XYZ file of C-alpha atoms in Angstrom:
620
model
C 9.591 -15.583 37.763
C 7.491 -13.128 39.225
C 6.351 -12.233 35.020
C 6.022 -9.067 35.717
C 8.178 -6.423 33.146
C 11.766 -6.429 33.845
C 12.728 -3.636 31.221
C 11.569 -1.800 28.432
C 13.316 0.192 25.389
C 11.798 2.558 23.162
C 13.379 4.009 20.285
C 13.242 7.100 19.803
C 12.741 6.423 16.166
C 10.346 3.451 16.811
C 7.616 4.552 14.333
C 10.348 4.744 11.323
C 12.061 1.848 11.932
C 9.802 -1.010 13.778
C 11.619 -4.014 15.230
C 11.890 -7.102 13.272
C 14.240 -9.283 14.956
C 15.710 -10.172 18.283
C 19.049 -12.072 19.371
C 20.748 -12.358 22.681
C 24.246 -12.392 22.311
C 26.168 -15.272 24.319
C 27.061 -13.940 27.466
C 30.925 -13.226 27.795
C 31.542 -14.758 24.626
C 30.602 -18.062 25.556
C 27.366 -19.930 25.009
C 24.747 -20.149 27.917
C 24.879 -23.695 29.099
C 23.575 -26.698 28.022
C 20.873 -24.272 25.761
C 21.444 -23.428 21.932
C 22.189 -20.026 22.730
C 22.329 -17.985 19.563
C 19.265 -19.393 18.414
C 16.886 -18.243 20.989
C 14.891 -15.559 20.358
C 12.479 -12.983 21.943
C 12.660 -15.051 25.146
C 12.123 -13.015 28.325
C 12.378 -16.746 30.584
C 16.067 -16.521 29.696
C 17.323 -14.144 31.753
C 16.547 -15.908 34.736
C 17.877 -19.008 33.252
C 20.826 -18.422 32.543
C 24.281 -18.071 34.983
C 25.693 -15.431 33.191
C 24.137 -12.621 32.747
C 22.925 -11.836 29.270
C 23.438 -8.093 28.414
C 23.643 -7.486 24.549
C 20.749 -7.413 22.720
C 20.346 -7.011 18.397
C 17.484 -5.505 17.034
C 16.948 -6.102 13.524
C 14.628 -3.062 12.045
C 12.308 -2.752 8.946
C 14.664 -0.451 7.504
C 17.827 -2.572 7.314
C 19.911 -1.304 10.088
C 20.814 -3.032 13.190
C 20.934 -1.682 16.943
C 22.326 -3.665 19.909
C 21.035 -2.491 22.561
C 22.375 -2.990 26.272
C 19.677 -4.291 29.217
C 22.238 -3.575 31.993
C 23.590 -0.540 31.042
C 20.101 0.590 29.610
C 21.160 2.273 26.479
C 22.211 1.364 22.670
C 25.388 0.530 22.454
C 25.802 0.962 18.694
C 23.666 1.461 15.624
C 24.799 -1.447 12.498
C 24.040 0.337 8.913
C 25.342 0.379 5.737
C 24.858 -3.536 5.372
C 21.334 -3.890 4.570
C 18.859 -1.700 2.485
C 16.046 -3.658 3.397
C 14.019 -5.350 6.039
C 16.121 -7.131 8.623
C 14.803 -10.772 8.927
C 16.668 -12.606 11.258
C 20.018 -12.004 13.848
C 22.150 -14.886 14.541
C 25.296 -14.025 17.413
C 28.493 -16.686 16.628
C 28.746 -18.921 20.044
C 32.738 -18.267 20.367
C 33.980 -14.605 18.551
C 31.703 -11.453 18.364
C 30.625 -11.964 15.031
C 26.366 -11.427 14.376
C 24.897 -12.148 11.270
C 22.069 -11.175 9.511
C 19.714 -12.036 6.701
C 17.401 -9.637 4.616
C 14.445 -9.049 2.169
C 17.794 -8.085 -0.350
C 18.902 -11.317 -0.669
C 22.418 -10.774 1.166
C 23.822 -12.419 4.143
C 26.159 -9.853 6.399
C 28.635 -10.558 8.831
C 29.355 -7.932 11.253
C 32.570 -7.251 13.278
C 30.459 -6.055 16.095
C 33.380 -4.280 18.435
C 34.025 -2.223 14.999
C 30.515 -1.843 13.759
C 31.871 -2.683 10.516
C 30.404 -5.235 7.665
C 32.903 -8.029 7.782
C 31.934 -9.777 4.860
C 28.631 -9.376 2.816
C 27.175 -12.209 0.247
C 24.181 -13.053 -1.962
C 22.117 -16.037 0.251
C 19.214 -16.529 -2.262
C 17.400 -15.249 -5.176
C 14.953 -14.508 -3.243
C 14.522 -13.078 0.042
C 16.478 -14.875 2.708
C 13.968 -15.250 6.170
C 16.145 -17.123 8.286
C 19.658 -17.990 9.475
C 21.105 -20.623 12.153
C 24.669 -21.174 13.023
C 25.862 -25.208 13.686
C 27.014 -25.961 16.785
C 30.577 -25.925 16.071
C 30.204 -22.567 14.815
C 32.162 -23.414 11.414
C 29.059 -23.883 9.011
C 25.894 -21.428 9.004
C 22.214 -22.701 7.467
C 20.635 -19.826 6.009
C 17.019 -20.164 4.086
C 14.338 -18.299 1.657
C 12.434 -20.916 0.685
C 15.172 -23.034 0.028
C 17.532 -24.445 2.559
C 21.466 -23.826 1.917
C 24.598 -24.621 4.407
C 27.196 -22.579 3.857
C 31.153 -22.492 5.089
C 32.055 -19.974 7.111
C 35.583 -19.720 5.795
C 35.282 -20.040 2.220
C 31.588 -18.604 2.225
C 30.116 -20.892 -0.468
C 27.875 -23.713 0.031
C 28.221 -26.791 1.164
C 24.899 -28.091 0.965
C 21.511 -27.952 -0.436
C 17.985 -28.983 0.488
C 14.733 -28.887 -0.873
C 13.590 -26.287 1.650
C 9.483 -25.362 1.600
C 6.939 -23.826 -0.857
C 6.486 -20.909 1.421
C 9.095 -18.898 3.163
C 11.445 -20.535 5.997
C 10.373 -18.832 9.480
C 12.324 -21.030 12.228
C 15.583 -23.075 11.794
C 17.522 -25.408 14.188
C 20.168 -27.781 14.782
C 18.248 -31.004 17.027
C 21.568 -32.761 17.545
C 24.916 -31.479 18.513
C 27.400 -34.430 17.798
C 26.631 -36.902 15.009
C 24.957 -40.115 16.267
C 26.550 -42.446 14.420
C 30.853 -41.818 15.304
C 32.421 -43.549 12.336
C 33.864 -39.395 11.313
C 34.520 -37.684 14.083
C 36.698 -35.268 12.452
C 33.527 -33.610 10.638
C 31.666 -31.506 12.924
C 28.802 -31.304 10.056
C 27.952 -34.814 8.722
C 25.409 -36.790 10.807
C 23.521 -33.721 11.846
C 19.621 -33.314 12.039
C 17.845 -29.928 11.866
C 14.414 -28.827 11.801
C 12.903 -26.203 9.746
C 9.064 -24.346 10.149
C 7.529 -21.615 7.154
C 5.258 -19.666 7.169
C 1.467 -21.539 6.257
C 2.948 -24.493 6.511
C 1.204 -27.081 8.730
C 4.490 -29.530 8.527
C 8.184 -29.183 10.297
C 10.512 -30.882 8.570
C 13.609 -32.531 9.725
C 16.441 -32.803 7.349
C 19.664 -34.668 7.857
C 23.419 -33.544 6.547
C 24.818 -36.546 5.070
C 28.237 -37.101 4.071
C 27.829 -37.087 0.021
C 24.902 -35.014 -0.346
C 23.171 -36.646 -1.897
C 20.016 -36.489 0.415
C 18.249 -33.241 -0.774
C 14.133 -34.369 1.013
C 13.366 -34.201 4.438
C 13.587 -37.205 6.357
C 11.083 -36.847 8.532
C 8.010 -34.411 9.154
C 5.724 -33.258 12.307
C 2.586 -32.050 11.527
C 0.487 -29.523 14.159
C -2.982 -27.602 13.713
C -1.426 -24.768 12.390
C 1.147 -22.635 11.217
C 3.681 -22.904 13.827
C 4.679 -19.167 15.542
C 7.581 -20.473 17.908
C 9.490 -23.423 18.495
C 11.941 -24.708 21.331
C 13.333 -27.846 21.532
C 15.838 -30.065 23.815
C 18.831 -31.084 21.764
C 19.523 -34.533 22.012
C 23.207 -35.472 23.831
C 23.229 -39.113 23.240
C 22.058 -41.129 20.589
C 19.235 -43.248 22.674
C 17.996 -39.415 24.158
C 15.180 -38.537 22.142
C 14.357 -35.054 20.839
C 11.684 -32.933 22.519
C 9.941 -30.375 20.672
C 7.344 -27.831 21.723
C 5.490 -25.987 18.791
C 3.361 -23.215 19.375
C 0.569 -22.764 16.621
C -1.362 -19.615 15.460
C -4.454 -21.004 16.773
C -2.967 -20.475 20.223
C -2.143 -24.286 21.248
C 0.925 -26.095 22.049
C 1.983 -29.468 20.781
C 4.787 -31.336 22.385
C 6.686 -33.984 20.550
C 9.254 -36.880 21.453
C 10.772 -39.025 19.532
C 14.368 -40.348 19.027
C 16.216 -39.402 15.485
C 17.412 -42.391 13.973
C 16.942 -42.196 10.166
C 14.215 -41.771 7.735
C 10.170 -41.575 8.575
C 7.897 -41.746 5.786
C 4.404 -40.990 7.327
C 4.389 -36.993 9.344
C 4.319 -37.641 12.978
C 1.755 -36.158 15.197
C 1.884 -34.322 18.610
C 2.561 -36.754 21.348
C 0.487 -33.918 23.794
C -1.116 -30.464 23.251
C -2.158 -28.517 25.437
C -4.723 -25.262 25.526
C -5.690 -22.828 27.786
C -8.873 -21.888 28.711
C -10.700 -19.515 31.268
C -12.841 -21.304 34.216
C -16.363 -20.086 32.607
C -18.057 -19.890 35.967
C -18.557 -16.139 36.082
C -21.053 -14.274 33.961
C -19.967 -15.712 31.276
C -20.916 -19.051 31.066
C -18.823 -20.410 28.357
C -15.202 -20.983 28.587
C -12.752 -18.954 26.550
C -9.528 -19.913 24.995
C -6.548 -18.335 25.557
C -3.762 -17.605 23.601
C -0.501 -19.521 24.272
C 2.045 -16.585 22.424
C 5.504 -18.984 23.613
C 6.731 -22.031 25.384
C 10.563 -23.306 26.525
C 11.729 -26.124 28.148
C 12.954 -25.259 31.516
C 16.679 -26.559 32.097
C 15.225 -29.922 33.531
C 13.988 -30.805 30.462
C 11.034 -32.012 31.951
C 8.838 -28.975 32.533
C 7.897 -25.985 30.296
C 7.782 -22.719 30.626
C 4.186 -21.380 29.272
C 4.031 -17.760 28.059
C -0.294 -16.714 27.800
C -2.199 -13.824 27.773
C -2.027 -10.350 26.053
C 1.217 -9.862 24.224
C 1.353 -6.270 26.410
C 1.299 -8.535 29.421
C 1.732 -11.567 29.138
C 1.910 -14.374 32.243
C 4.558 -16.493 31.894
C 4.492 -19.972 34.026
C 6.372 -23.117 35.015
C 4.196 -26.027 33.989
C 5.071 -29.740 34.519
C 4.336 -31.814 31.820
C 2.601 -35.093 31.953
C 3.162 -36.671 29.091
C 0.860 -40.179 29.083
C -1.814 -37.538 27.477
C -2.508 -36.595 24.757
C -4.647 -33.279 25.512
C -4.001 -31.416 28.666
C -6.223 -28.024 28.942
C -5.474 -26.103 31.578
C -7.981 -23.745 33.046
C -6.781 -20.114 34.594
C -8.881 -17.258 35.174
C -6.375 -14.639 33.116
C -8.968 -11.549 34.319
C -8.025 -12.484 38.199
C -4.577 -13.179 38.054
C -4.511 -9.850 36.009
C -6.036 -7.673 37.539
C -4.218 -9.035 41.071
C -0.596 -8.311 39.452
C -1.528 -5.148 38.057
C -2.756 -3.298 41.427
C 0.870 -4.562 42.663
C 2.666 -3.507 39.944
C 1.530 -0.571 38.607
C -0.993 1.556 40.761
C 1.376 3.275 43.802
C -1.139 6.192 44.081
C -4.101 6.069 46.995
C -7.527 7.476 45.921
C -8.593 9.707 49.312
C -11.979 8.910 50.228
C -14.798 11.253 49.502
C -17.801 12.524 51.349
C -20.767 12.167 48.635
C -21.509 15.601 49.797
C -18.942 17.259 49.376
C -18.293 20.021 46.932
C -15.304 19.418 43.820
C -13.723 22.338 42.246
C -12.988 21.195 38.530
C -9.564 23.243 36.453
C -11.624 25.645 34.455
C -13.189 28.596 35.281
C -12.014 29.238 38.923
C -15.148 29.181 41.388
C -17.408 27.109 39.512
C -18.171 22.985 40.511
C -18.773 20.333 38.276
C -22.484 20.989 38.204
C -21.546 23.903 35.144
C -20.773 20.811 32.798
C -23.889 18.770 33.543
C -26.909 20.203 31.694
C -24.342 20.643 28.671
C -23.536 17.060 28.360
C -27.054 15.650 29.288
C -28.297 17.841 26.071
C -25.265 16.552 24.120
C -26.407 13.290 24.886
C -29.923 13.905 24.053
C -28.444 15.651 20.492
C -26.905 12.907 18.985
C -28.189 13.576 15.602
C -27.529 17.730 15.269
C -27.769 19.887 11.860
C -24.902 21.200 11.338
C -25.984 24.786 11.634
C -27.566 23.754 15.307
C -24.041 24.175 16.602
C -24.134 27.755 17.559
C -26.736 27.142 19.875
C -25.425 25.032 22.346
C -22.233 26.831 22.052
C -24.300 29.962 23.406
C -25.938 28.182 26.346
C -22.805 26.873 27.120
C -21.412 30.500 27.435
C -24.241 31.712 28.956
C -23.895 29.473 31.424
C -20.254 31.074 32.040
C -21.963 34.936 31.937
C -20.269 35.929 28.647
C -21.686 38.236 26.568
C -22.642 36.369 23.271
C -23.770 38.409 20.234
C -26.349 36.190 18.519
C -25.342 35.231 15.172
C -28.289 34.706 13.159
C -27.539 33.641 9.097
C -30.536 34.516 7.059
C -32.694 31.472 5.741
C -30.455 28.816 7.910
C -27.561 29.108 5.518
C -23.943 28.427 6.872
C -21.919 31.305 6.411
C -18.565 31.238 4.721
C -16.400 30.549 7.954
C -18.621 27.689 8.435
C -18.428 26.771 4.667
C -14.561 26.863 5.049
C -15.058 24.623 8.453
C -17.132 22.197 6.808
C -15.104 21.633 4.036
C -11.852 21.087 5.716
C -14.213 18.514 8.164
C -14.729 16.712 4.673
C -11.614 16.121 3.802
C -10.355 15.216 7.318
C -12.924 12.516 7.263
C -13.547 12.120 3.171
C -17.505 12.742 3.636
C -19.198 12.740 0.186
C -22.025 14.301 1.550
C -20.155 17.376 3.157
C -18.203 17.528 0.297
C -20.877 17.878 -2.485
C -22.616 20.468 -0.355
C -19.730 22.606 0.088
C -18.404 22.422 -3.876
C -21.292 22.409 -5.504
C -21.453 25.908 -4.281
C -22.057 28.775 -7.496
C -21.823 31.866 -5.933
C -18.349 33.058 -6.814
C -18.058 35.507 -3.551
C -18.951 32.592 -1.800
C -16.294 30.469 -2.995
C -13.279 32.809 -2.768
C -13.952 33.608 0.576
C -14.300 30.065 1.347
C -10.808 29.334 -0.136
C -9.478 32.333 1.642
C -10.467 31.347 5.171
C -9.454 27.419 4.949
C -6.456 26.751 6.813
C -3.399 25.998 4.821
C -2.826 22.388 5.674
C -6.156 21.626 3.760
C -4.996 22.959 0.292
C -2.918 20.304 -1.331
C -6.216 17.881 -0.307
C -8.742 19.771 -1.565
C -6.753 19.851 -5.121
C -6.874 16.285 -5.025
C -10.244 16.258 -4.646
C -11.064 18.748 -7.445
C -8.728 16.734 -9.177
C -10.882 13.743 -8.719
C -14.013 15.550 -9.476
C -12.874 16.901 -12.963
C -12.177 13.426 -14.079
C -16.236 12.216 -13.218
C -18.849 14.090 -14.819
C -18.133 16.709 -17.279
C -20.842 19.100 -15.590
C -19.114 18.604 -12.365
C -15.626 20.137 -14.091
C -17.531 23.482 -14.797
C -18.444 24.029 -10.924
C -14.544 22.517 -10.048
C -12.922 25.403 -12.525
C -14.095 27.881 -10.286
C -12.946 26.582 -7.003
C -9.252 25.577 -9.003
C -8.988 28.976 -10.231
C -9.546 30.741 -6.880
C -7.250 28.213 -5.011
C -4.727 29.202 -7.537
C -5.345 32.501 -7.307
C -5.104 32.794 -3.300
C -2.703 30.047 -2.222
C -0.395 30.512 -5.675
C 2.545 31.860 -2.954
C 2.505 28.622 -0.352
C 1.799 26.163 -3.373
C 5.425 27.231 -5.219
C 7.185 26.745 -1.840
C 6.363 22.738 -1.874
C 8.983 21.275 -2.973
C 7.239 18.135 -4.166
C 4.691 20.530 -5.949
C 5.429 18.765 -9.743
C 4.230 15.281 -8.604
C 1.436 16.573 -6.538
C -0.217 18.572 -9.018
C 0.828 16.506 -12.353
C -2.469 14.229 -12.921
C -3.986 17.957 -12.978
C -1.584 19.222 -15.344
C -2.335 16.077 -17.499
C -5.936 16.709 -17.358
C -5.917 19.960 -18.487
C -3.553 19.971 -21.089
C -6.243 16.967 -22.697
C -9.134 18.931 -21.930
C -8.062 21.815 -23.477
C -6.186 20.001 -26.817
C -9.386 18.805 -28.042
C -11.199 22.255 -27.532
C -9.786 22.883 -30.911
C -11.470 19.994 -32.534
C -14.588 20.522 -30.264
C -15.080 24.346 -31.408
C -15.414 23.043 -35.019
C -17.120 20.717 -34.558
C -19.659 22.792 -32.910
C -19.155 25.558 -35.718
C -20.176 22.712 -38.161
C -23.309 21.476 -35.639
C -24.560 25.126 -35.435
C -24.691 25.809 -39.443
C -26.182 22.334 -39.943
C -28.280 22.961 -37.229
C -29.724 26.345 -38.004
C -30.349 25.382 -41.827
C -32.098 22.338 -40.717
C -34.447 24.489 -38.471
C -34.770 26.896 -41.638
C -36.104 24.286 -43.956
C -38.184 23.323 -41.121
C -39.040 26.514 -41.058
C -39.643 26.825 -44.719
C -42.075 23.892 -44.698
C -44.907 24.806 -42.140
C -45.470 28.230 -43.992
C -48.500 27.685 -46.411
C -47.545 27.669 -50.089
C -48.726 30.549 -52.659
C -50.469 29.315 -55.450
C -48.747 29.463 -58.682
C -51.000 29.003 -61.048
C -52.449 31.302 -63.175
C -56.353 32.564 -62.378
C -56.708 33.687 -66.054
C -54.951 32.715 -70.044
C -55.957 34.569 -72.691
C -54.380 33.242 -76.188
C -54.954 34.687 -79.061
C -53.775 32.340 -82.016
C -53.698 33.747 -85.116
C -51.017 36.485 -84.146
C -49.188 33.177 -82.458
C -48.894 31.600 -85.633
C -47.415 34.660 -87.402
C -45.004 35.627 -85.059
C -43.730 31.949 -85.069
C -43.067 32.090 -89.047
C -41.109 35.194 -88.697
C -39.044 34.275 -86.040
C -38.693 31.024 -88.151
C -37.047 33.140 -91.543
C -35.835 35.602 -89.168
C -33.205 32.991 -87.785
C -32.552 30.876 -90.824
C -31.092 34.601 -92.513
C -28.968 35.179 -89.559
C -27.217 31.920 -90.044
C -26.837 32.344 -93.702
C -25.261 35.662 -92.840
C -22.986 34.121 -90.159
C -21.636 32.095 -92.104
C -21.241 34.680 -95.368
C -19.065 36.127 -92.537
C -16.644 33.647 -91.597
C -15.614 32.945 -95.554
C -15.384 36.914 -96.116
C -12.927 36.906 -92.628
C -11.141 34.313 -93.882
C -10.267 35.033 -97.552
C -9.119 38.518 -96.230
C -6.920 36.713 -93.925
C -5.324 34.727 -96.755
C -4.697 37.399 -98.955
C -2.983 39.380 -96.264
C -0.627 36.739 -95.672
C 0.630 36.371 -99.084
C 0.667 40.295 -99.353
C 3.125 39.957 -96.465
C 5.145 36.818 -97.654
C 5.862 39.265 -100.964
C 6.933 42.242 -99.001
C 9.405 39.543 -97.015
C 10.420 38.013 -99.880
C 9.571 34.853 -98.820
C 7.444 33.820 -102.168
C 10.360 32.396 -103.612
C 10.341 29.434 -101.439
C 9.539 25.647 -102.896
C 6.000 24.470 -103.444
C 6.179 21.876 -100.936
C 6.940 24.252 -97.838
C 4.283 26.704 -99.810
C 1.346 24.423 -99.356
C 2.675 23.044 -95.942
C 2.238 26.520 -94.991
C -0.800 27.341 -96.438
């Protein structure tokens, strides 16, 4: 009433496992009256709505366990696991026993015993992820929905219906009507049924209706808004003249209200009946009116006037607004900074601020017997020095101190170099904030001294970073990988003890490995290759060479012939070589009569003369 916070859990885990889901169980087992109980959700008008009070609370998290969570008693009850492995989606509480369900990104549908903690029964919903569930209001069927809408049976836990469901993901499902309208079955708590179903980017709500054979798979009827609806809340329709009202709160921030009485099939999407915005006065110094947000709306129990929930999600205002329905856009104007800033100053501050003479003198937690007056000068030159070198730093740190009275010894670096503490500094200040420019100063670094002691003086924390940016280097520019070897190998080289205590030291360091090991296979190839460059090279360059010196002359400066002898000496030679041939060949006969007559002196001795003439002269 009062919208001002009533109660707020943290997890202790909150940052592991962030809340998906919320769902009030029914107080004392039994359904709140006159509302549909188990499907409300994240409603903070309910508590004061409600006779009972409402106590149990389930949290579905991102991680797939459940926690219900007690508002009177302040604590969590008891933690749900072991049914899900994924994302929670949606919490549904059973009206009569103390059943939950719940519906996940893994496709299953659990039902939890929830005084045991146990999983009751666990099925596949979809196959896809199912978004959203909603129980019927006799609590023996249950709609559940991906993109697809399917009504399953409780008992028997298969389905009992399909429908054609939307292109995008179901986010909001509801019954509209309790009893059938028309009473020819009343045995069937199921058949006659409308419900209404919202996804995500989907400008339309559709309204489907459970008939008796099933046949009807389409919507029968649609309501279109401005935008994809975020909440919905609707009066369920008692009798069969009562029409249906529906509020539908958009992304954009408005509200659309719709009545109309369900009685069969509508081909043509209805629109909003009303919609109302909010908007700030604009009278101020700003002259132009702001929107603002609506983040929920309910009907009150009345049925006639709605609960509005505006603002900030971290503090919202939540108020009772009576609707008038004859039109069509109602924008109501509230100055959200006012009514703000008014509950805040009653809520929150408790502690008085004393009133000071201007005069007066503050002592500050520091140095004991100085003012505030130390810290001035400081931050007016801090403010003048937005744009500082890097190696300007130690000067203000000195006048700083000086201003204290501590001994400084000046550190001067010769030629405005940073040293390597400041090298060491700067780098881990690159990779903190991934600075390029920082970066290539500090690694492009040659000086080997320079770099060890660099690598030596960066805190620990920084190491598995900067290998990932060495890493990164080595695969750019192949000059770049000679200057990145020699940081690599003194990182190895220094840190070699803390980097074999990681356990997840294989993945971390495997593109590395990979990179080497392909650097250094084709080194092989490239050595040859270069072996083969260099010889081709160097006799290129000594042909080159060969050509630019100035060539001898080869002729001869003088011939003297004398031809008489000439002719002689030719004639001789002439006789000289016809003789030798003649005696060549004289030769060769002599050599080879010999050889004859040898062989038949040795056929005699053998006795092998008496053989036939045939074999005589194949011989010979």
């Amino acid at each position: 009433a009062s919208s001002r916070l009533q109660h707020e859990y943290v997890p202790s885990a909150h940052l592991s496992a962030p809340c998906t889901c919320l769902a009030w169980a029914p107080p004392g087992g039994r359904p709140p009256p006159s509302k549909d109980g188990p499907q409300r959700k994240k409603r903070k008008s309910e508590v004061a709505e409600v006779n009972t009070q409402l106590d149990i609370l389930a949290i579905g998290t991102a991680v797939g366990s459940i926690l219900l969570y007690s508002t009177v008693k302040g604590e969590l009850q008891s933690k749900l696991d072991g049914g899900h492995d994924s994302r929670v989606n949606c919490v549904r509480w059973h009206q009569d026993n103390c059943c939950l369900y719940s519906c996940s990104e893994d496709k299953h549908i659990v039902e939890w015993n929830t005084q045991t903690c146990k999983v009751k029964c666990k099925w596949k919903g979809d196959n896809s992820s199912v978004t959203s569930l909603c129980i019927s209001p006799d609590g023996k069927m249950l709609l559940s929905a991906g993109r697809t809408i399917k009504l399953w049976d409780l008992e028997t836990k298969e389905v009992y219906r399909h429908f054609t469901g939307h292109a995008t993901s179901v986010s909001s499902l509801m019954f509209t009507t309790v009893k059938p309208m028309n009473e020819n079955n009343p045995s069937d708590g199921i058949t006659g049924l409308y419900f209404l179903s919202g996804a995500i980017h989907d400008r339309l709500l559709s309204v489907w209706y459970i008939r008796s054979d099933g046949k009807e798979k389409n919507a029968v009827m649609a309501f279109s808004v401005t935008d994809e609806p975020t909440f919905v809340d609707l009066t369920i329709s008692e009798v069969k003249e009562e029409p249906v009202k529906l509020a539908v709160v958009c992304r954009d921030g408005q509200v659309h209200l719709f009545e109309h009485i369900l009685n069969g099939y509508c081909k043509k999407p209805l629109t909003s009946n009303c919609t109302i915005q909010i908007a700030t006065p604009g009278n101020d110094e700003d002259s132009t009116p702001k929107p603002v947000p609506i983040l929920a709306a309910a009907f009150c129990t009345d049925k006639q006037s709605l609960l509005l929930v505006y603002g900030n999600t971290l503090q919202p205002i939540i108020e009772k607004v009576s609707l008038n329905t004859t039109e069509s856009h109602v924008c109501l104007i509230r100055d959200i900074q006012k009514v703000l800033s008014l509950k805040t100053d009653v809520a929150v501050t408790k502690v008085k601020t004393p009133v000071v003479n201007s005069d007066s003198k503050v002592l500050v937690p520091g140095v004991p017997g100085h003012s505030a007056t130390v810290k001035t000068p400081s931050s007016g030159k801090e403010k003048k020095k937005t744009k500082r070198k890097p190696g300007e730093t130690e000067e203000s740190i000195e006048e700083r101190l000086g201003a204290l009275d501590i001994d400084v010894t000046k550190v001067k670096t010769p030629g405005g170099l940073p040293q390597t503490d400041s090298f060491a500094v700067l780098l881990v200040q690159g990779l903190e904030s991934n600075d390029a420019e920082i970066l290539n100063r500090v690694l492009n670094t040659k000086k080997e001294s320079v770099i060890k002691n660099t690598v030596a003086r960066m805190p620990i924390h920084a190491v598995i970073p900067l290998l990932h940016e060495l890493t990164k280097r080595l695969q750019g520019n192949p000059y770049s990988a000679s200057l990145m070897v020699r940081w690599l190998k003194s990182v190895f080289s220094l840190h070699a003890s803390y980097l074999s205590t990681l356990p997840d030291l294989i993945p971390q360091l495997g593109m590395l490995y990979q990179l080497m090991e392909s650097r250094v296979k084709t080194l092989q190839k490239l050595s040859r290759l270069h072996g083969r460059l260099f010889i081709l090279a160097s006799q290129v360059a000594a042909s080159e060479a060969g050509q630019d010196v100035t060539e001898v002359n080869q002729t001869a400066k003088l011939v003297y012939e004398d031809e008489s002898s000439e002719e002689e000496g030719s004639d001789d030679e002439m006789i000289a070589d016809k003789e030798s041939e003649e005696n060549w060949d004289e030769d060769e006969e002599k050599e080879e009569q010999s050889d004859e007559q040898e062989m038949a002196m040795e056929k005699e001795i053998n006795g092998d003369s008496d053989l036939e003439p045939e074999n005589e002269s194949e011989e010979e």
